[in-house]
CSV table of C-alpha atoms and ligand atoms in Angstrom, one decimal:
chain,number,residue,atom,x,y,z
A,1,UNK,CA,104.6,75.5,114.1
A,2,UNK,CA,107.4,75.0,111.6
A,3,UNK,CA,109.8,72.3,112.6
A,4,UNK,CA,113.3,73.3,113.6
A,5,UNK,CA,115.6,73.0,110.6
A,6,UNK,CA,118.5,70.5,111.2
A,7,UNK,CA,121.3,72.9,111.8
A,8,UNK,CA,124.3,72.2,114.1
A,9,UNK,CA,123.9,73.0,117.8
A,10,UNK,CA,126.7,75.6,117.5
A,11,UNK,CA,124.7,77.5,114.9
A,12,UNK,CA,124.5,81.2,115.7
A,13,UNK,CA,121.3,83.2,115.2
A,14,UNK,CA,121.5,87.0,114.9
A,15,UNK,CA,120.3,90.2,113.4
A,16,UNK,CA,122.2,92.9,111.5
A,17,UNK,CA,122.1,96.7,111.4
A,18,UNK,CA,124.3,99.5,110.1
A,19,UNK,CA,125.4,102.7,111.9
A,20,UNK,CA,124.2,105.2,109.4
A,21,UNK,CA,120.8,103.5,108.9
A,22,UNK,CA,119.9,103.5,112.6
A,23,UNK,CA,122.0,105.9,114.8
A,24,UNK,CA,121.0,109.5,113.9
A,25,UNK,CA,122.9,112.0,116.1
A,26,UNK,CA,125.0,112.8,113.1
A,27,UNK,CA,126.5,115.9,114.7
A,28,UNK,CA,126.9,114.6,118.3
A,29,UNK,CA,129.9,113.9,120.4
A,30,UNK,CA,132.4,115.2,117.8
A,31,UNK,CA,131.3,113.0,114.9
A,32,UNK,CA,132.6,114.3,111.6
A,33,UNK,CA,130.5,114.3,108.4
A,34,UNK,CA,130.4,111.2,106.2
A,35,UNK,CA,129.9,110.9,102.5
A,36,UNK,CA,126.3,109.9,103.2
A,37,UNK,CA,125.5,113.2,105.0
A,38,UNK,CA,126.8,115.0,102.0
A,39,UNK,CA,125.0,112.8,99.5
A,40,UNK,CA,121.7,112.9,101.3
A,41,UNK,CA,121.7,116.7,101.2
A,42,UNK,CA,121.8,116.6,97.4
A,43,UNK,CA,118.3,117.5,96.1
A,44,UNK,CA,116.7,114.4,94.6
A,45,UNK,CA,119.3,111.9,95.9
A,46,UNK,CA,117.0,110.3,98.5
A,47,UNK,CA,113.4,109.4,98.0
A,48,UNK,CA,110.9,112.0,99.4
A,49,UNK,CA,113.9,114.1,100.6
A,50,UNK,CA,114.4,111.9,103.6
A,51,UNK,CA,117.6,112.1,105.6
A,52,UNK,CA,119.3,110.2,108.4
A,53,UNK,CA,119.9,113.0,110.9
A,54,UNK,CA,117.6,111.1,113.4
A,55,UNK,CA,117.0,107.7,111.7
A,56,UNK,CA,116.0,105.3,114.5
A,57,UNK,CA,117.7,107.5,117.1
A,58,UNK,CA,119.7,104.4,118.2
A,59,UNK,CA,122.5,106.6,119.3
A,60,UNK,CA,120.2,107.5,122.3
A,61,UNK,CA,117.7,104.6,122.3
A,62,UNK,CA,120.3,101.8,122.2
A,63,UNK,CA,119.1,100.3,125.5
A,64,UNK,CA,115.7,99.9,123.9
A,65,UNK,CA,117.3,98.1,120.9
A,66,UNK,CA,119.3,95.8,123.2
A,67,UNK,CA,116.1,95.0,125.1
A,68,UNK,CA,114.6,93.9,121.8
A,69,UNK,CA,117.6,91.8,121.1
A,70,UNK,CA,117.4,90.1,124.5
A,71,UNK,CA,113.8,89.3,124.1
A,72,UNK,CA,114.5,88.0,120.6
A,73,UNK,CA,117.1,85.7,122.1
A,74,UNK,CA,119.8,86.1,119.5
A,75,UNK,CA,123.3,84.7,120.0
A,76,UNK,CA,125.0,87.6,118.3
A,77,UNK,CA,124.3,91.1,117.1
A,78,UNK,CA,126.0,92.5,113.9
A,79,UNK,CA,126.2,96.3,114.0
A,80,UNK,CA,128.5,98.7,112.3
A,81,UNK,CA,130.9,101.3,113.7
A,82,UNK,CA,130.8,104.8,112.2
A,83,UNK,CA,134.3,105.6,111.1
A,84,UNK,CA,133.5,109.4,111.4
A,85,UNK,CA,132.7,108.9,115.1
A,86,UNK,CA,136.1,107.2,115.7
A,87,UNK,CA,138.1,109.5,113.5
A,88,UNK,CA,136.1,112.6,112.5
A,89,UNK,CA,138.3,113.3,109.5
A,90,UNK,CA,139.3,109.7,108.8
A,91,UNK,CA,142.8,110.1,110.2
A,92,UNK,CA,144.6,111.1,113.3
A,93,UNK,CA,143.4,111.1,116.9
A,94,UNK,CA,140.5,109.0,118.1
A,95,UNK,CA,137.2,110.7,119.0
A,96,UNK,CA,136.9,109.5,122.6
A,97,UNK,CA,133.2,110.2,123.0
A,98,UNK,CA,132.3,108.5,119.7
A,99,UNK,CA,134.2,105.3,120.6
A,100,UNK,CA,132.7,105.4,124.1
A,101,UNK,CA,129.3,104.7,122.5
A,102,UNK,CA,130.5,101.4,121.0
A,103,UNK,CA,132.3,100.6,124.2
A,104,UNK,CA,129.1,100.8,126.2
A,105,UNK,CA,127.1,99.0,123.5
A,106,UNK,CA,129.7,96.1,123.5
A,107,UNK,CA,129.6,95.8,127.3
A,108,UNK,CA,125.8,95.8,127.4
A,109,UNK,CA,125.6,93.1,124.8
A,110,UNK,CA,128.1,90.9,126.6
A,111,UNK,CA,126.3,91.5,129.9
A,112,UNK,CA,123.3,89.8,128.3
A,113,UNK,CA,125.2,87.0,126.6
A,114,UNK,CA,125.0,88.4,123.1
A,115,UNK,CA,128.2,88.3,121.1
A,116,UNK,CA,129.1,91.6,119.3
A,117,UNK,CA,129.9,91.3,115.6
A,118,UNK,CA,131.0,94.7,114.5
A,119,UNK,CA,131.4,95.8,110.9
A,120,UNK,CA,134.1,98.5,110.5
A,121,UNK,CA,132.9,99.9,107.2
A,122,UNK,CA,129.2,100.0,106.1
A,123,UNK,CA,129.6,102.8,103.5
A,124,UNK,CA,130.0,105.8,105.8
A,125,UNK,CA,133.4,107.1,104.8
A,126,UNK,CA,134.5,110.3,106.5
A,127,UNK,CA,133.9,113.1,104.0
A,128,UNK,CA,137.4,114.4,104.6
A,129,UNK,CA,138.8,111.2,103.0
A,130,UNK,CA,136.4,111.5,100.1
A,131,UNK,CA,137.7,115.0,99.5
A,132,UNK,CA,141.1,113.4,99.1
A,133,UNK,CA,139.8,110.9,96.5
A,134,UNK,CA,137.9,108.4,98.7
A,135,UNK,CA,138.4,104.8,97.7
A,136,UNK,CA,139.8,105.9,94.4
A,137,UNK,CA,142.9,106.8,96.4
A,138,UNK,CA,145.2,104.0,97.5
A,139,UNK,CA,145.9,105.9,100.7
A,140,UNK,CA,142.4,105.3,101.9
A,141,UNK,CA,143.3,101.6,102.3
A,142,UNK,CA,146.1,102.5,104.7
A,143,UNK,CA,143.8,105.0,106.6
A,144,UNK,CA,141.2,102.2,106.9
A,145,UNK,CA,143.8,99.8,108.5
A,146,UNK,CA,144.8,102.5,111.0
A,147,UNK,CA,141.2,103.1,111.9
A,148,UNK,CA,140.7,99.3,112.3
A,149,UNK,CA,143.8,99.1,114.6
A,150,UNK,CA,142.7,102.0,116.8
A,151,UNK,CA,139.2,100.6,117.1
A,152,UNK,CA,140.4,97.1,118.0
A,153,UNK,CA,142.8,98.6,120.5
A,154,UNK,CA,139.8,99.9,122.4
A,155,UNK,CA,137.2,97.0,121.8
A,156,UNK,CA,139.4,94.1,120.9
A,157,UNK,CA,139.5,92.6,124.4
A,158,UNK,CA,135.8,91.9,124.0
A,159,UNK,CA,135.3,91.3,120.3
A,160,UNK,CA,136.4,87.9,119.0
A,161,UNK,CA,135.4,88.5,115.4
A,162,UNK,CA,135.2,91.5,113.1
A,163,UNK,CA,133.7,92.2,109.6
A,164,UNK,CA,135.9,94.6,107.7
A,165,UNK,CA,133.8,95.7,104.7
A,166,UNK,CA,130.1,95.5,104.0
A,167,UNK,CA,129.3,94.7,100.3
A,168,UNK,CA,132.2,96.3,98.5
A,169,UNK,CA,130.3,95.4,95.3
A,170,UNK,CA,127.3,97.6,96.1
A,171,UNK,CA,129.6,100.4,97.3
A,172,UNK,CA,131.7,100.3,94.1
A,173,UNK,CA,128.8,100.0,91.7
A,174,UNK,CA,126.1,102.1,93.4
A,175,UNK,CA,128.5,104.6,95.0
A,176,UNK,CA,131.3,105.1,92.5
A,177,UNK,CA,130.0,103.7,89.1
A,178,UNK,CA,126.3,104.7,88.9
A,179,UNK,CA,125.9,107.5,91.5
A,180,UNK,CA,122.8,106.0,93.2
A,181,UNK,CA,124.6,105.9,96.6
A,182,UNK,CA,127.2,108.1,98.3
A,183,UNK,CA,129.6,109.4,97.2
A,184,UNK,CA,127.4,109.7,94.1
A,185,UNK,CA,130.2,109.4,91.5
A,186,UNK,CA,129.3,108.2,88.0
A,187,UNK,CA,132.6,106.8,86.9
A,188,UNK,CA,131.2,103.6,85.3
A,189,UNK,CA,134.1,101.1,84.7
A,190,UNK,CA,136.6,103.7,85.9
A,191,UNK,CA,135.2,103.0,89.4
A,192,UNK,CA,137.0,99.6,89.4
A,193,UNK,CA,140.1,100.8,91.3
A,194,UNK,CA,137.8,101.5,94.3
A,195,UNK,CA,137.1,97.7,94.4
A,196,UNK,CA,140.8,97.0,94.6
A,197,UNK,CA,141.5,99.7,97.2
A,198,UNK,CA,138.7,98.4,99.4
A,199,UNK,CA,140.1,94.8,99.2
A,200,UNK,CA,143.6,96.1,99.9
A,201,UNK,CA,142.2,98.1,102.9
A,202,UNK,CA,140.4,95.0,104.0
A,203,UNK,CA,143.6,92.9,103.9
A,204,UNK,CA,145.7,95.6,105.7
A,205,UNK,CA,143.0,95.9,108.4
A,206,UNK,CA,142.8,92.1,108.7
A,207,UNK,CA,146.5,92.0,109.5
A,208,UNK,CA,146.0,94.5,112.3
A,209,UNK,CA,143.0,92.6,113.7
A,210,UNK,CA,144.6,89.2,113.5
A,211,UNK,CA,147.7,90.6,115.3
A,212,UNK,CA,145.3,91.4,118.1
A,213,UNK,CA,144.0,87.8,118.1
A,214,UNK,CA,140.7,88.3,116.3
A,215,UNK,CA,139.1,86.4,113.5
A,216,UNK,CA,138.2,88.4,110.3
A,217,UNK,CA,135.3,88.2,107.9
A,218,UNK,CA,134.4,90.2,104.8
A,219,UNK,CA,130.6,90.6,104.1
A,220,UNK,CA,130.1,90.1,100.3
A,221,UNK,CA,126.6,90.3,98.8
A,222,UNK,CA,126.6,87.2,96.6
A,223,UNK,CA,124.0,86.1,94.0
A,224,UNK,CA,123.7,82.9,92.0
A,225,UNK,CA,123.8,84.1,88.3
A,226,UNK,CA,122.1,82.2,85.6
A,227,UNK,CA,121.7,82.9,81.9
A,228,UNK,CA,118.1,83.7,80.7
A,229,UNK,CA,118.4,81.0,78.1
A,230,UNK,CA,120.8,78.3,76.9
A,231,UNK,CA,122.3,80.3,74.1
A,232,UNK,CA,126.0,80.8,74.0
A,233,UNK,CA,125.5,84.6,74.0
A,234,UNK,CA,123.4,84.5,77.2
A,235,UNK,CA,125.9,82.1,78.9
A,236,UNK,CA,128.8,84.5,78.1
A,237,UNK,CA,126.8,87.4,79.5
A,238,UNK,CA,126.1,85.4,82.7
A,239,UNK,CA,129.7,84.6,83.1
A,240,UNK,CA,130.7,88.3,82.7
A,241,UNK,CA,128.2,89.4,85.3
A,242,UNK,CA,129.2,86.7,87.7
A,243,UNK,CA,132.8,87.8,87.4
A,244,UNK,CA,131.8,91.4,88.3
A,245,UNK,CA,129.3,90.8,91.1
A,246,UNK,CA,130.7,87.7,92.8
A,247,UNK,CA,134.2,86.8,91.7
A,248,UNK,CA,135.7,90.3,91.8
A,249,UNK,CA,135.3,90.4,95.6
A,250,UNK,CA,135.5,86.6,96.5
A,251,UNK,CA,138.4,85.5,94.3
A,252,UNK,CA,141.1,87.8,95.6
A,253,UNK,CA,140.8,86.8,99.3
A,254,UNK,CA,140.1,83.2,98.6
A,255,UNK,CA,142.4,82.4,95.7
A,256,UNK,CA,144.8,85.4,95.4
A,257,UNK,CA,143.8,86.4,91.9
A,258,UNK,CA,141.3,88.6,90.1
A,259,UNK,CA,138.7,87.1,87.7
A,260,UNK,CA,139.1,87.7,84.0
A,261,UNK,CA,137.3,91.0,83.3
A,262,UNK,CA,138.4,91.2,79.7
A,263,UNK,CA,134.7,91.1,78.6
A,264,UNK,CA,134.5,94.5,80.2
A,265,UNK,CA,137.7,95.7,78.4
A,266,UNK,CA,139.4,95.8,81.8
A,267,UNK,CA,142.9,94.5,82.1
A,268,UNK,CA,144.0,92.3,84.9
A,269,UNK,CA,145.7,95.0,86.9
A,270,UNK,CA,142.4,97.0,87.1
A,271,UNK,CA,143.5,100.2,85.6
A,272,UNK,CA,146.9,100.0,87.2
A,273,UNK,CA,145.5,99.9,90.7
A,274,UNK,CA,147.0,96.4,91.5
A,275,UNK,CA,150.6,96.7,92.6
A,276,UNK,CA,153.1,94.0,93.1
A,277,UNK,CA,152.5,92.2,96.4
A,278,UNK,CA,148.9,93.4,96.8
A,279,UNK,CA,147.3,90.1,95.8
A,280,UNK,CA,149.7,88.1,98.1
A,281,UNK,CA,148.5,90.3,101.0
A,282,UNK,CA,144.8,89.9,100.1
A,283,UNK,CA,145.0,86.1,99.6
A,284,UNK,CA,144.0,84.2,102.7
A,285,UNK,CA,142.9,87.4,104.5
A,286,UNK,CA,139.6,86.0,105.8
A,287,UNK,CA,138.9,83.4,108.5
A,288,UNK,CA,135.3,83.2,107.4
A,289,UNK,CA,133.1,84.5,104.5
A,290,UNK,CA,130.1,86.7,105.3
A,291,UNK,CA,127.4,86.2,102.7
A,292,UNK,CA,124.6,88.7,102.3
A,293,UNK,CA,121.9,87.1,100.1
A,294,UNK,CA,118.7,88.8,98.8
A,295,UNK,CA,118.0,87.2,95.4
A,296,UNK,CA,119.3,85.4,92.4
A,297,UNK,CA,120.2,87.1,89.1
A,298,UNK,CA,119.1,86.4,85.5
A,299,UNK,CA,121.3,87.7,82.8
A,300,UNK,CA,121.1,87.8,79.0
A,301,UNK,CA,123.3,89.1,76.1
A,302,UNK,CA,123.3,92.8,75.8
A,303,UNK,CA,120.8,94.5,73.5
A,304,UNK,CA,123.4,97.2,72.9
A,305,UNK,CA,126.7,95.5,71.8
A,306,UNK,CA,128.6,98.7,72.4
A,307,UNK,CA,127.9,98.9,76.2
A,308,UNK,CA,128.4,96.5,79.1
A,309,UNK,CA,128.7,92.8,78.2
A,310,UNK,CA,125.4,91.9,79.8
A,311,UNK,CA,121.8,92.9,80.4
A,312,UNK,CA,119.9,92.1,83.6
A,313,UNK,CA,116.7,90.1,82.8
A,314,UNK,CA,113.7,90.1,85.1
A,315,UNK,CA,112.9,86.9,87.0
A,316,UNK,CA,109.5,85.7,85.8
A,317,UNK,CA,106.8,83.8,87.9
A,318,UNK,CA,108.2,84.4,91.4
A,319,UNK,CA,106.7,86.5,94.2
A,320,UNK,CA,108.1,89.9,95.0
A,321,UNK,CA,108.7,91.8,98.2
A,322,UNK,CA,107.3,95.3,98.7
A,323,UNK,CA,110.6,96.6,97.3
A,324,UNK,CA,110.0,94.5,94.1
A,325,UNK,CA,112.8,92.1,94.8
A,326,UNK,CA,112.2,88.5,93.7
A,327,UNK,CA,111.6,86.0,96.4
A,328,UNK,CA,113.6,82.8,95.6
A,329,UNK,CA,114.7,80.9,98.7
A,330,UNK,CA,116.2,78.1,96.7
A,331,UNK,CA,118.7,80.6,95.3
A,332,UNK,CA,120.4,80.7,98.7
A,333,UNK,CA,120.9,76.9,98.7
A,334,UNK,CA,122.1,77.1,95.2
A,335,UNK,CA,124.5,79.9,96.0
A,336,UNK,CA,126.0,78.1,99.0
A,337,UNK,CA,126.5,74.9,97.0
A,338,UNK,CA,128.1,76.8,94.1
A,339,UNK,CA,130.5,78.6,96.5
A,340,UNK,CA,131.5,75.2,97.8
A,341,UNK,CA,132.1,73.8,94.3
A,342,UNK,CA,134.0,76.9,93.1
A,343,UNK,CA,136.3,77.4,96.0
A,344,UNK,CA,136.5,73.9,97.5
A,345,UNK,CA,139.2,73.8,100.1
A,346,UNK,CA,139.9,77.5,99.8
A,347,UNK,CA,136.4,78.3,101.1
A,348,UNK,CA,136.3,79.1,104.9
A,349,UNK,CA,133.2,78.7,107.0
A,350,UNK,CA,130.3,80.9,105.9
A,351,UNK,CA,128.1,83.1,108.0
A,352,UNK,CA,124.9,84.5,106.4
A,353,UNK,CA,125.5,88.0,107.5
A,354,UNK,CA,122.3,89.4,105.9
A,355,UNK,CA,119.0,88.0,104.6
A,356,UNK,CA,115.7,89.7,104.8
A,357,UNK,CA,112.9,91.6,102.9
A,358,UNK,CA,110.8,94.7,102.9
A,359,UNK,CA,107.1,94.5,103.8
A,360,UNK,CA,105.2,97.2,105.6
A,361,UNK,CA,102.6,95.5,107.8
A,362,UNK,CA,102.9,94.7,111.5
A,363,UNK,CA,101.2,91.4,110.6
A,364,UNK,CA,103.7,90.2,108.1
A,365,UNK,CA,103.1,86.6,107.0
A,366,UNK,CA,105.1,87.3,103.8
A,367,UNK,CA,108.3,88.0,105.9
A,368,UNK,CA,107.7,84.9,108.0
A,369,UNK,CA,107.4,82.9,104.8
A,370,UNK,CA,110.5,84.6,103.4
A,371,UNK,CA,112.6,83.8,106.5
A,372,UNK,CA,111.3,80.3,106.9
A,373,UNK,CA,112.1,79.5,103.2
A,374,UNK,CA,115.6,80.9,103.4
A,375,UNK,CA,116.4,79.3,106.7
A,376,UNK,CA,115.3,76.0,105.3
A,377,UNK,CA,117.4,76.6,102.2
A,378,UNK,CA,120.4,77.1,104.5
A,379,UNK,CA,119.6,73.9,106.3
A,380,UNK,CA,119.3,72.0,103.0
A,381,UNK,CA,122.7,73.3,101.9
A,382,UNK,CA,124.2,72.3,105.2
A,383,UNK,CA,122.7,68.8,104.8
A,384,UNK,CA,124.4,68.7,101.4
A,385,UNK,CA,127.8,69.6,102.9
A,386,UNK,CA,127.9,73.5,103.1
A,387,UNK,CA,129.8,74.8,106.1
A,388,UNK,CA,127.5,77.5,107.4
A,389,UNK,CA,127.8,78.6,111.0
A,390,UNK,CA,125.2,81.4,111.4
A,391,UNK,CA,122.3,83.3,110.0
A,392,UNK,CA,121.6,87.0,110.6
A,393,UNK,CA,118.3,88.7,109.6
A,394,UNK,CA,118.5,92.1,108.0
A,395,UNK,CA,117.3,93.9,110.0
A,396,UNK,CA,116.1,94.6,113.6
A,397,UNK,CA,114.1,97.8,113.2
A,398,UNK,CA,112.8,99.6,110.1
A,399,UNK,CA,115.6,102.1,109.2
A,400,UNK,CA,117.1,104.5,106.7
A,401,UNK,CA,117.1,102.3,103.6
A,402,UNK,CA,119.8,104.4,101.7
A,403,UNK,CA,118.4,106.0,98.5
A,404,UNK,CA,114.9,104.7,99.4
A,405,UNK,CA,114.8,106.7,102.6
A,406,UNK,CA,112.2,105.4,105.0
A,407,UNK,CA,110.0,104.0,102.3
A,408,UNK,CA,111.2,100.4,102.6
A,409,UNK,CA,110.7,98.5,105.8
A,410,UNK,CA,113.1,95.6,106.4
A,411,UNK,CA,112.6,95.4,110.2
A,412,UNK,CA,111.4,92.6,112.4
A,413,UNK,CA,110.3,95.5,114.4
A,414,UNK,CA,108.1,98.3,113.0
A,415,UNK,CA,109.3,101.9,113.5
A,416,UNK,CA,107.0,104.9,113.8
A,417,UNK,CA,109.4,107.5,112.4
A,418,UNK,CA,107.5,110.4,114.1
A,419,UNK,CA,107.4,109.0,117.6
A,420,UNK,CA,110.3,106.5,117.4
A,421,UNK,CA,107.9,103.9,118.8
A,422,UNK,CA,109.1,100.4,118.1
A,423,UNK,CA,106.5,97.7,117.6
A,424,UNK,CA,107.5,94.1,117.1
A,425,UNK,CA,106.0,92.5,114.1
A,426,UNK,CA,104.6,89.0,113.8
A,427,UNK,CA,107.9,88.0,112.2
A,428,UNK,CA,109.8,89.1,115.4
A,429,UNK,CA,107.7,86.7,117.5
A,430,UNK,CA,108.1,84.0,114.9
A,431,UNK,CA,112.0,84.4,114.8
A,432,UNK,CA,112.1,84.5,118.6
A,433,UNK,CA,110.2,81.2,118.8
A,434,UNK,CA,112.4,79.6,116.1
A,435,UNK,CA,115.6,80.6,118.0
A,436,UNK,CA,114.1,79.4,121.3
A,437,UNK,CA,113.2,76.0,119.8
A,438,UNK,CA,116.7,75.7,118.3
A,439,UNK,CA,118.3,76.5,121.6
A,440,UNK,CA,116.1,74.1,123.5
A,441,UNK,CA,117.3,71.3,121.1
A,442,UNK,CA,120.9,71.9,122.0
A,443,UNK,CA,122.4,69.0,123.8
A,444,UNK,CA,123.5,71.2,126.7
A,445,UNK,CA,120.1,73.0,127.0
A,446,UNK,CA,118.6,73.1,130.5
A,447,UNK,CA,115.3,71.2,130.7
B,501,PNW,C1,122.3,95.7,101.6
B,501,PNW,N1,121.2,95.4,95.3
B,501,PNW,O1,122.3,96.6,100.6
B,501,PNW,C2,122.9,96.5,102.7
B,501,PNW,O2,124.0,95.8,103.3
B,501,PNW,C3,122.0,97.0,103.8
B,501,PNW,O3,122.6,98.2,104.3
B,501,PNW,C4,120.7,97.3,103.1
B,501,PNW,O4,119.8,98.0,104.0
B,501,PNW,C5,120.1,96.0,102.7
B,501,PNW,O5,121.0,95.3,101.9
B,501,PNW,C6,118.7,96.1,102.0
B,501,PNW,O6,118.8,96.8,100.8
B,501,PNW,C7,122.0,96.2,99.3
B,501,PNW,O7,120.7,96.2,94.6
B,501,PNW,C8,121.6,97.2,98.4
B,501,PNW,O8,121.5,94.3,94.8
B,501,PNW,C9,121.4,97.0,97.1
B,501,PNW,C10,121.5,95.7,96.6
B,501,PNW,C11,121.8,94.6,97.5
B,501,PNW,C12,122.0,94.9,98.8
């Protein structure tokens, strides 16, 4: 039995999911198409031609998912709301039946003492908005704030805290720069205005949510970046990558400025996207920082001096998940301590909004070791002064892993994609027991 890491009694344990990855029912109850429906229909876009029209069928099987959450004993559940269910074309009247789904889900969670933590945008933009430019268009930021306001009007009396955006870095880079995710644009550095428009949308939405009395988080995927060697060229490359991956999305809300992207040949106003007053609006727009952590990053000077100012270098001598991602729990401790040093008093409390790994087996000692190592890394960082209030495992049930389709399995619960049978893995039982021990050690716990 692993001992309980020394985390504060108020520490929140949870799991995270995302609408498009689990719900299915993409044409039900008036849902409009999203960029992911369009992208997944492109030949070759998704591994093995998989699609998410059924996914985990959570749109119908949500009571089963909630039963799994109850048995797991989580304090909170992070799920996402599909914008195209709330507004099928991304603007105008609310789709009543779509919102009713999240209304029921929220009520059922609260009935069982589980705090709902909804994410408003986990990459499923209504296709109609993409047709008008998507996040390249400044107007999308205003549409997002309107969607946030309408959703909070309906659920806000029961939702204390919202996450606006999930991983704008991944959405910008994979979705708009490299074309590996929806909407499949290959704009390279011309994708950068989408980063600013997402942050602007976040800030406009945050204003709406705060006016309704809620706290606001953004979930950024962060990685500690290190140079592959001590050479000046490798150091400069690491600094450039750090600015793009971490600082581009953390600096504006925490400090009110963009990092220096001149190594990329990008001027401070990001291609003219940043208008007067935007940064003042974005500054201070979070009450907490959501951190999604998967692995650290090694960077070296570019082999091709005419391209990007960095090359990604492989991590040597570390275990890998079934997805091939390096397993480096200490990277999470390092990341949390670095965030504290970089932002000091400007850093709000952190929630680990995602951490997890892909392994196929129902017996999954590797996932147990992964989670144990990372939770210990959080506890170590907390012991060294980091302010971390919660930890959410990615994810509850194996699901539609974006361009990988169903080939990667991140669930604490195994899914049979043919029968939709959910089978808890060994790691589910392990996490359940860890949460139970932590709860039992709370000062107010019943004997
Ligand atoms: C996150 N990367 O995506 C997402 O928030 C989840 O929806 C996803 O299922 C999970 O992590 C596992 O992939 C990421 O390449 C996608 O650095 C790509 C990267 C990181 C996170």
